[in-house]
Coordinates of C-alpha atoms (C1' of nucleotides) in Angstrom, one line a residue:
Chain A
X1 CA -2.9 59.1 36.6
X2 CA -6.1 57.3 35.2
X3 CA -6.5 57.6 31.5
X4 CA -10.1 58.2 30.4
X5 CA -11.9 58.1 27.0
X6 CA -15.4 59.6 26.4
X7 CA -17.9 58.4 23.9
X8 CA -21.0 60.7 23.9
X9 CA -22.7 62.5 21.0
X10 CA -23.5 65.6 23.2
X11 CA -20.6 67.7 22.4
X12 CA -21.2 70.3 25.0
X13 CA -21.2 67.6 27.7
X14 CA -18.0 66.0 26.5
X15 CA -16.2 69.4 26.7
X16 CA -17.5 70.0 30.2
X17 CA -16.5 66.4 31.2
X18 CA -13.0 66.9 29.8
X19 CA -12.5 70.1 31.8
X20 CA -13.9 68.4 34.9
X21 CA -11.6 65.4 34.7
X22 CA -8.4 67.1 33.6
X23 CA -8.7 69.6 36.4
X24 CA -9.3 66.9 39.0
X25 CA -5.6 65.8 38.9
X26 CA -6.5 62.1 39.3
X27 CA -7.3 61.4 35.7
X28 CA -6.8 62.7 32.2
X29 CA -9.0 62.6 29.1
X30 CA -7.0 61.0 26.2
X31 CA -9.7 60.8 23.7
X32 CA -13.2 61.8 22.8
X33 CA -15.6 60.3 20.3
X34 CA -19.1 61.3 19.3
X35 CA -20.2 58.1 17.7
X36 CA -19.6 54.3 18.1
X37 CA -17.9 54.1 14.8
X38 CA -15.2 56.8 15.5
X39 CA -14.7 55.3 18.9
X40 CA -14.1 51.8 17.4
X41 CA -11.3 53.2 15.2
X42 CA -9.6 55.1 17.9
X43 CA -9.9 52.8 20.9
X44 CA -6.9 50.7 19.9
X45 CA -4.7 53.8 19.9
X46 CA -6.1 55.2 23.0
X47 CA -6.0 52.1 25.3
X48 CA -7.8 53.9 28.2
X49 CA -8.2 52.6 31.6
X50 CA -11.7 53.8 31.8
X51 CA -14.2 54.5 29.0
X52 CA -17.2 56.7 29.8
X53 CA -20.0 55.4 27.5
X54 CA -23.4 56.8 26.7
X55 CA -26.3 54.7 25.5
X56 CA -28.1 57.0 23.0
X57 CA -25.4 57.0 20.4
X58 CA -26.4 58.1 16.9
X59 CA -25.1 55.0 15.2
X60 CA -25.3 52.1 17.7
X61 CA -26.9 51.3 21.1
X62 CA -24.4 51.7 24.0
X63 CA -25.7 48.4 25.3
X64 CA -24.4 46.4 22.3
X65 CA -21.4 48.6 22.0
X66 CA -20.5 47.8 25.6
X67 CA -20.5 44.1 25.0
X68 CA -18.5 44.4 21.8
X69 CA -15.8 46.6 23.6
X70 CA -15.6 44.2 26.5
X71 CA -15.0 41.2 24.2
X72 CA -12.2 43.1 22.3
X73 CA -10.6 45.0 25.2
X74 CA -11.6 43.1 28.5
X75 CA -9.1 45.2 30.4
X76 CA -10.9 48.6 29.7
X77 CA -13.3 49.4 32.5
X78 CA -16.6 50.7 31.2
X79 CA -18.5 53.4 33.0
X80 CA -22.0 54.0 31.6
X81 CA -23.0 57.7 31.6
X82 CA -26.6 58.0 30.4
X83 CA -30.0 59.8 31.0
X84 CA -31.7 56.4 31.6
X85 CA -32.7 55.5 35.1
X86 CA -34.7 52.3 34.2
X87 CA -33.9 49.1 35.9
X88 CA -33.9 47.0 32.6
X89 CA -31.3 49.4 31.0
X90 CA -29.1 49.4 34.1
X91 CA -29.2 45.7 34.5
X92 CA -28.5 45.0 30.8
X93 CA -25.5 47.4 30.9
X94 CA -24.0 45.6 33.9
X95 CA -24.7 42.3 32.3
X96 CA -22.9 43.5 29.2
X97 CA -19.8 44.2 31.2
X98 CA -20.1 47.7 32.5
X99 CA -18.3 48.3 35.8
X100 CA -20.3 51.3 36.8
X101 CA -23.3 53.3 36.0
X102 CA -23.8 57.1 36.2
X103 CA -26.8 59.2 35.3
X104 CA -26.2 62.5 33.6
X105 CA -27.8 64.6 36.4
X106 CA -25.3 63.2 38.9
X107 CA -23.0 65.5 40.7
X108 CA -19.5 66.3 39.2
X109 CA -18.0 64.6 42.3
X110 CA -19.8 61.4 41.4
X111 CA -18.2 61.2 38.0
X112 CA -14.7 61.4 39.5
X113 CA -15.6 59.0 42.3
X114 CA -16.9 56.6 39.6
X115 CA -13.8 56.9 37.6
X116 CA -11.6 56.2 40.5
X117 CA -13.7 53.3 41.6
X118 CA -14.0 51.4 38.4
X119 CA -10.1 52.0 37.6
X120 CA -9.5 50.3 41.0
X121 CA -11.5 47.3 39.8
X122 CA -14.6 48.0 41.9
X123 CA -18.2 48.5 40.8
X124 CA -19.7 52.0 41.0
X125 CA -23.4 53.1 40.9
X126 CA -24.2 56.7 41.4
X127 CA -26.5 57.4 44.3
X128 CA -29.9 57.5 42.4
X129 CA -29.2 54.3 40.6
X130 CA -27.9 52.6 43.7
X131 CA -31.3 53.3 45.4
X132 CA -33.0 52.0 42.2
X133 CA -31.2 48.7 42.2
X134 CA -31.5 48.2 45.9
X135 CA -35.3 48.3 45.7
X136 CA -37.1 45.0 46.5
X137 CA -37.2 42.4 43.8
X138 CA -40.9 42.6 43.4
X139 CA -40.8 46.3 42.2
X140 CA -38.5 45.3 39.3
X141 CA -39.8 43.9 36.1
X142 CA -37.5 41.3 34.6
X143 CA -38.5 39.1 31.6
X144 CA -37.1 36.0 30.1
X145 CA -35.7 35.9 26.6
X146 CA -38.7 34.5 25.1
X147 CA -41.0 36.9 27.0
X148 CA -39.0 40.0 25.6
X149 CA -39.2 38.4 22.1
X150 CA -42.9 38.0 22.4
X151 CA -43.3 41.6 23.8
X152 CA -41.3 42.8 20.7
X153 CA -43.6 41.1 18.2
X154 CA -46.7 42.2 20.0
X155 CA -45.5 45.8 19.9
X156 CA -44.8 45.3 16.1
X157 CA -48.4 44.6 15.7
X158 CA -48.4 40.7 15.0
X159 CA -51.4 38.8 16.1
X160 CA -51.1 35.6 18.0
X161 CA -51.5 33.5 14.8
X162 CA -48.9 35.5 13.0
X163 CA -46.4 35.3 15.9
X164 CA -47.0 31.5 16.0
X165 CA -46.1 31.2 12.4
X166 CA -43.1 33.3 12.7
X167 CA -41.4 31.5 15.5
X168 CA -42.9 28.1 15.0
X169 CA -45.1 27.7 18.1
X170 CA -48.8 26.9 18.7
X171 CA -51.1 30.0 18.6
X172 CA -52.3 28.8 22.0
X173 CA -48.8 29.0 23.3
X174 CA -48.5 32.7 22.2
X175 CA -51.8 33.3 24.0
X176 CA -50.4 31.9 27.3
X177 CA -47.3 34.1 27.0
X178 CA -49.5 37.1 26.3
X179 CA -51.7 36.4 29.3
X180 CA -48.6 36.0 31.4
X181 CA -47.0 39.2 30.2
X182 CA -50.2 41.0 31.2
X183 CA -50.0 39.5 34.5
X184 CA -46.2 40.2 34.9
X185 CA -46.5 43.8 33.9
X186 CA -49.7 44.3 35.6
X187 CA -51.4 45.4 32.3
X188 CA -55.0 45.5 31.7
X189 CA -54.7 45.0 27.9
X190 CA -52.3 45.1 25.0
X191 CA -52.4 49.0 24.9
X192 CA -51.1 49.2 28.5
X193 CA -48.7 46.3 27.8
X194 CA -47.0 48.2 25.1
X195 CA -47.1 51.5 27.1
X196 CA -45.3 49.9 30.1
X197 CA -42.9 48.1 28.1
X198 CA -41.7 51.3 26.4
X199 CA -41.8 53.3 29.6
X200 CA -39.6 50.5 31.2
X201 CA -37.5 50.3 28.1
X202 CA -38.1 46.7 27.9
X203 CA -38.3 46.8 24.0
Chain B
X1 CA -23.6 91.6 26.6
X2 CA -26.5 89.1 26.5
X3 CA -27.5 87.8 29.9
X4 CA -28.3 84.0 29.9
X5 CA -29.8 81.8 32.5
X6 CA -29.8 78.0 32.2
X7 CA -32.3 75.6 33.6
X8 CA -31.2 71.8 33.2
X9 CA -30.8 69.1 35.8
X10 CA -27.6 67.7 34.0
X11 CA -25.0 69.5 36.3
X12 CA -22.1 68.5 34.2
X13 CA -23.7 69.9 31.0
X14 CA -24.6 73.3 32.8
X15 CA -21.0 73.7 33.9
X16 CA -19.7 73.1 30.4
X17 CA -22.3 75.5 29.0
X18 CA -21.4 78.2 31.4
X19 CA -17.8 78.0 30.4
X20 CA -18.6 78.0 26.8
X21 CA -20.9 81.1 27.1
X22 CA -18.7 83.1 29.3
X23 CA -15.7 82.5 27.2
X24 CA -17.5 83.6 24.1
X25 CA -17.4 87.3 25.1
X26 CA -20.9 87.9 23.6
X27 CA -22.9 86.5 26.4
X28 CA -22.7 85.9 30.2
X29 CA -24.3 83.3 32.4
X30 CA -26.1 85.0 35.3
X31 CA -27.8 82.1 36.8
X32 CA -28.2 78.3 36.7
X33 CA -31.1 76.1 38.1
X34 CA -31.4 72.4 38.2
X35 CA -35.2 72.3 38.5
X36 CA -38.2 74.2 37.5
X37 CA -39.1 75.1 41.1
X38 CA -35.6 76.7 41.8
X39 CA -35.7 78.5 38.6
X40 CA -39.2 79.9 39.3
X41 CA -37.8 81.4 42.5
X42 CA -34.7 83.0 41.0
X43 CA -36.0 84.1 37.6
X44 CA -37.4 87.5 38.9
X45 CA -34.1 88.4 40.2
X46 CA -31.9 87.1 37.2
X47 CA -34.1 88.9 34.6
X48 CA -32.1 87.2 31.9
X49 CA -32.4 88.2 28.2
X50 CA -32.4 84.4 27.1
X51 CA -33.3 81.3 29.1
X52 CA -31.8 78.0 28.0
X53 CA -34.5 75.4 28.9
X54 CA -34.4 71.7 29.2
X55 CA -37.6 69.7 28.7
X56 CA -36.7 66.6 31.0
X57 CA -36.7 68.4 34.2
X58 CA -37.2 66.5 37.3
X59 CA -40.2 68.4 38.8
X60 CA -42.0 69.6 35.7
X61 CA -42.3 69.3 32.0
X62 CA -40.2 71.9 30.1
X63 CA -43.2 72.3 27.8
X64 CA -45.6 73.5 30.5
X65 CA -42.8 75.5 32.2
X66 CA -42.0 77.3 29.0
X67 CA -45.6 78.4 28.7
X68 CA -45.6 79.5 32.3
X69 CA -42.5 81.6 31.9
X70 CA -43.7 83.3 28.8
X71 CA -47.0 84.3 30.5
X72 CA -45.1 85.8 33.5
X73 CA -42.1 87.3 31.6
X74 CA -43.0 87.7 28.0
X75 CA -39.8 89.7 27.3
X76 CA -37.6 86.7 28.2
X77 CA -36.5 84.8 25.1
X78 CA -36.7 81.1 25.6
X79 CA -34.2 78.9 23.8
X80 CA -35.0 75.1 24.1
X81 CA -32.1 72.9 24.7
X82 CA -33.1 69.1 24.7
X83 CA -32.4 65.7 23.6
X84 CA -35.7 65.3 21.8
X85 CA -35.7 65.4 18.0
X86 CA -39.4 64.6 17.5
X87 CA -41.6 66.9 15.5
X88 CA -44.4 66.9 18.1
X89 CA -42.1 68.1 20.9
X90 CA -40.4 70.8 18.8
X91 CA -43.9 72.1 17.6
X92 CA -45.4 72.2 21.1
X93 CA -42.2 73.9 22.3
X94 CA -42.5 76.7 19.7
X95 CA -46.3 76.9 20.2
X96 CA -45.6 77.4 23.8
X97 CA -43.6 80.4 23.2
X98 CA -40.0 79.2 22.7
X99 CA -37.9 81.5 20.3
X100 CA -35.5 78.7 19.4
X101 CA -34.7 74.9 19.6
X102 CA -31.4 73.2 20.1
X103 CA -30.6 69.5 20.5
X104 CA -27.9 68.6 22.8
X105 CA -25.7 67.0 20.3
X106 CA -25.4 70.3 18.5
X107 CA -22.1 72.0 18.0
X108 CA -21.0 74.5 20.5
X109 CA -21.1 77.2 17.9
X110 CA -24.8 76.5 17.4
X111 CA -25.6 77.3 21.0
X112 CA -23.8 80.7 20.8
X113 CA -25.5 81.3 17.4
X114 CA -28.9 80.5 18.9
X115 CA -28.4 82.7 22.0
X116 CA -27.4 85.6 19.6
X117 CA -30.4 85.1 17.3
X118 CA -33.1 84.8 19.8
X119 CA -31.7 87.7 21.8
X120 CA -32.0 89.7 18.5
X121 CA -35.6 88.7 18.4
X122 CA -35.2 86.0 15.7
X123 CA -36.3 82.5 15.7
X124 CA -33.4 79.9 15.7
X125 CA -33.5 76.2 15.0
X126 CA -30.3 74.1 15.1
X127 CA -29.4 72.4 11.8
X128 CA -30.9 69.0 12.6
X129 CA -34.1 70.5 13.8
X130 CA -34.3 72.9 10.9
X131 CA -34.2 70.0 8.5
X132 CA -36.8 68.0 10.5
X133 CA -39.2 70.9 10.5
X134 CA -38.8 71.5 6.8
X135 CA -39.8 68.0 5.8
X136 CA -43.0 67.7 3.8
X137 CA -46.1 68.1 5.9
X138 CA -47.2 64.5 5.1
X139 CA -44.2 63.0 7.0
X140 CA -45.3 64.8 10.2
X141 CA -47.9 63.4 12.4
X142 CA -50.1 66.0 14.0
X143 CA -53.3 65.3 15.9
X144 CA -56.2 67.3 17.1
X145 CA -56.9 67.9 20.8
X146 CA -59.6 65.2 20.9
X147 CA -57.4 62.7 19.0
X148 CA -54.6 63.2 21.5
X149 CA -56.9 62.9 24.4
X150 CA -58.2 59.7 22.9
X151 CA -54.8 58.4 22.3
X152 CA -53.9 58.9 26.0
X153 CA -57.1 57.1 27.2
X154 CA -56.4 54.2 24.9
X155 CA -52.8 54.0 26.1
X156 CA -54.2 54.0 29.6
X157 CA -56.1 50.8 28.8
X158 CA -59.6 52.0 28.6
X159 CA -62.0 50.2 26.2
X160 CA -64.3 52.1 23.8
X161 CA -67.1 51.9 26.3
X162 CA -65.1 53.1 29.2
X163 CA -63.7 56.1 27.3
X164 CA -67.3 56.8 26.1
X165 CA -68.6 57.0 29.8
X166 CA -65.6 59.1 30.8
X167 CA -66.0 61.8 28.2
X168 CA -69.7 61.6 27.6
X169 CA -69.6 60.5 24.0
X170 CA -71.1 57.5 22.2
X171 CA -69.1 54.3 22.1
X172 CA -69.5 54.5 18.3
X173 CA -67.9 57.8 18.3
X174 CA -64.8 56.5 20.1
X175 CA -64.7 53.6 17.6
X176 CA -64.5 56.1 14.8
X177 CA -61.7 58.1 16.4
X178 CA -60.0 55.0 17.0
X179 CA -60.2 53.8 13.4
X180 CA -59.1 57.3 12.4
X181 CA -56.0 57.1 14.6
X182 CA -55.0 53.8 13.2
X183 CA -55.2 55.3 9.7
X184 CA -53.4 58.6 10.7
X185 CA -50.5 56.9 12.5
X186 CA -50.3 54.0 10.0
X187 CA -50.8 51.5 12.7
X188 CA -52.2 48.0 12.2
X189 CA -53.7 47.7 15.6
X190 CA -53.7 49.0 19.1
X191 CA -50.3 47.8 20.0
X192 CA -48.7 49.6 17.1
X193 CA -50.8 52.7 17.7
X194 CA -49.4 53.0 21.3
X195 CA -45.9 52.2 20.2
X196 CA -45.9 54.9 17.5
X197 CA -47.5 57.3 19.9
X198 CA -44.9 56.8 22.4
X199 CA -42.0 56.9 19.8
X200 CA -43.3 60.2 18.4
X201 CA -43.9 61.5 22.0
X202 CA -47.4 62.1 21.2
X203 CA -48.5 61.2 24.7
Chain C
dA1 C1' -67.6 83.0 1.1
dT2 C1' -66.5 78.5 0.9
dA3 C1' -63.7 74.7 1.6
dA4 C1' -61.5 72.0 4.8
dA5 C1' -60.9 70.0 9.1
dA6 C1' -62.7 68.5 13.4
dA7 C1' -66.1 66.6 16.1
dA8 C1' -69.9 63.6 16.8
dC9 C1' -72.9 59.6 15.6
dC10 C1' -74.7 55.1 13.4
dC11 C1' -75.1 49.9 11.4
dC12 C1' -73.2 45.3 10.0
dC13 C1' -70.1 41.7 10.4
dT14 C1' -65.5 39.1 11.3
dT15 C1' -61.3 38.6 13.8
dT16 C1' -58.7 38.9 17.8
dA17 C1' -57.9 39.5 22.5
dG18 C1' -58.8 38.4 27.2
dG19 C1' -60.6 35.5 31.4
dG20 C1' -60.9 31.2 33.3
dG21 C1' -58.9 27.2 33.7
dA22 C1' -55.1 22.8 33.3
dT23 C1' -51.0 19.9 31.9
dA24 C1' -46.2 18.5 31.4
dG25 C1' -41.1 18.4 30.5
dC26 C1' -36.7 20.3 31.8
dA27 C1' -33.1 23.2 33.9
dG28 C1' -31.0 25.0 37.8
dT29 C1' -30.7 25.7 43.0
dG30 C1' -31.0 25.2 47.9
Chain D
dC1 C1' -35.2 15.7 46.4
dA2 C1' -38.3 19.2 46.2
dC3 C1' -39.0 23.7 44.3
dT4 C1' -39.0 27.4 41.3
dG5 C1' -38.8 29.4 36.8
dC6 C1' -39.0 28.7 31.8
dT7 C1' -40.9 26.8 28.0
dA8 C1' -44.8 24.8 25.6
dT9 C1' -49.4 23.0 24.9
dC10 C1' -54.6 22.7 25.0
dC11 C1' -59.9 23.9 25.9
dC12 C1' -64.1 26.9 26.7
dC13 C1' -66.5 31.1 26.4
dT14 C1' -67.1 36.2 26.4
dA15 C1' -65.5 40.9 25.5
dA16 C1' -63.4 43.9 22.6
dA17 C1' -61.2 45.5 18.5
dG18 C1' -61.1 46.1 13.5
dG19 C1' -62.9 46.6 8.6
dG20 C1' -66.4 48.2 5.6
dG21 C1' -69.3 51.4 4.7
dG22 C1' -72.3 55.9 6.0
dT23 C1' -74.3 61.0 8.0
dT24 C1' -74.5 65.7 10.3
dT25 C1' -72.9 69.9 12.7
dT26 C1' -69.5 73.1 14.0
dT27 C1' -65.2 75.3 13.8
dT28 C1' -61.4 77.2 11.4
dA29 C1' -58.6 78.8 7.9
dT30 C1' -58.0 80.8 3.2

DNA sequence: ATAAAAAACCCCCTTTAGGGGATAGCAGTG
DNA sequence: CACTGCTATCCCCTAAAGGGGGTTTTTTAT
């Protein structure tokens, strides 16, 4: 019997999940938390095999929280359960140690299949996410650390000069990065750049 | 007994909701749809008293769908059930005919209270949304039709001149709108303008 | 009735962004 | 070893945005 813990602030969803998992016979829910902080306290007691983790938690990003849990409890398999179907979010989640990724409109069967798969040490992606990740590389936008940093500063309204001062680079360098970002994201100008960045959840 | 229909693409959530409502004794779920199109077909047969409606449907915006349903079936009370806690979304939903608004991290009791309230002809907002809507007017951002239109065109990357051509106005007028938008949203430049617009779901 | 708003328009001037290049070190990979 | 990607730098020039004013008409709400 696989022990499962759930962290999600959608209370109705967690109740539904609990019923679904407990009735499956293959796994049992040993704990539910509605925030990262309460989960942090209880996780040591629960010691679940699998943790179902949402990203939009009220007090923390599931992305950071995933990394944190994996460092403290490397044996716990993390199965992301979110509404996000953007490449950058999925990639970050997997990079941060998640063993699987489900989107919330997945079928109930996929949740159970995912729990089974990650408990067995495999990686599991639900159908829609699997299709997303298998798309040719060119359709995915992926930026370097510096580029993401730049993008954040641009979206915060800093000019090239201000960014240069802030991160101790030449304004001309910032200009180059900016041009490159426009190219990479296929944006005509800053307005579109910021829009795409937010749509793709790059910032 | 209040008859309830649910439209939401999160299958696990709808199952949980169904159990919750059916067990309450005060209402019964007579239909579930996972998309606007399937709901559109079934709604005439179901004739529910209350419709629980999500916004992030795969094939349509719940905002538009709400207006559509209200026009065709004015007697059906619509209770929004979404993840969005932005003023503009709540306001648009209520303007489009919704009788109530719940966010998905609300307590189970609030869902039942909401169903009861809207079935009785009252307006119902869950606790968090009630607080949000009661905040002083100045903290809410609300734009005119023209301003929203402008904002969309700016976020699509059009320059003042291009926008002017497109909507047959003087480029100087567009400039004025732009300056005004920066003021209203408290944005330093276009990058911040677009970011805030997307954060507040104004576009 | 009258006061807000929304909607539309105009001028001057400065700053910032964008389009077009080009160069070069340095890390990791086949 | 060549190649690719990331980092960082520089120049020229044009286009666009932003800051500071200002006016008028129409619509909408009280």
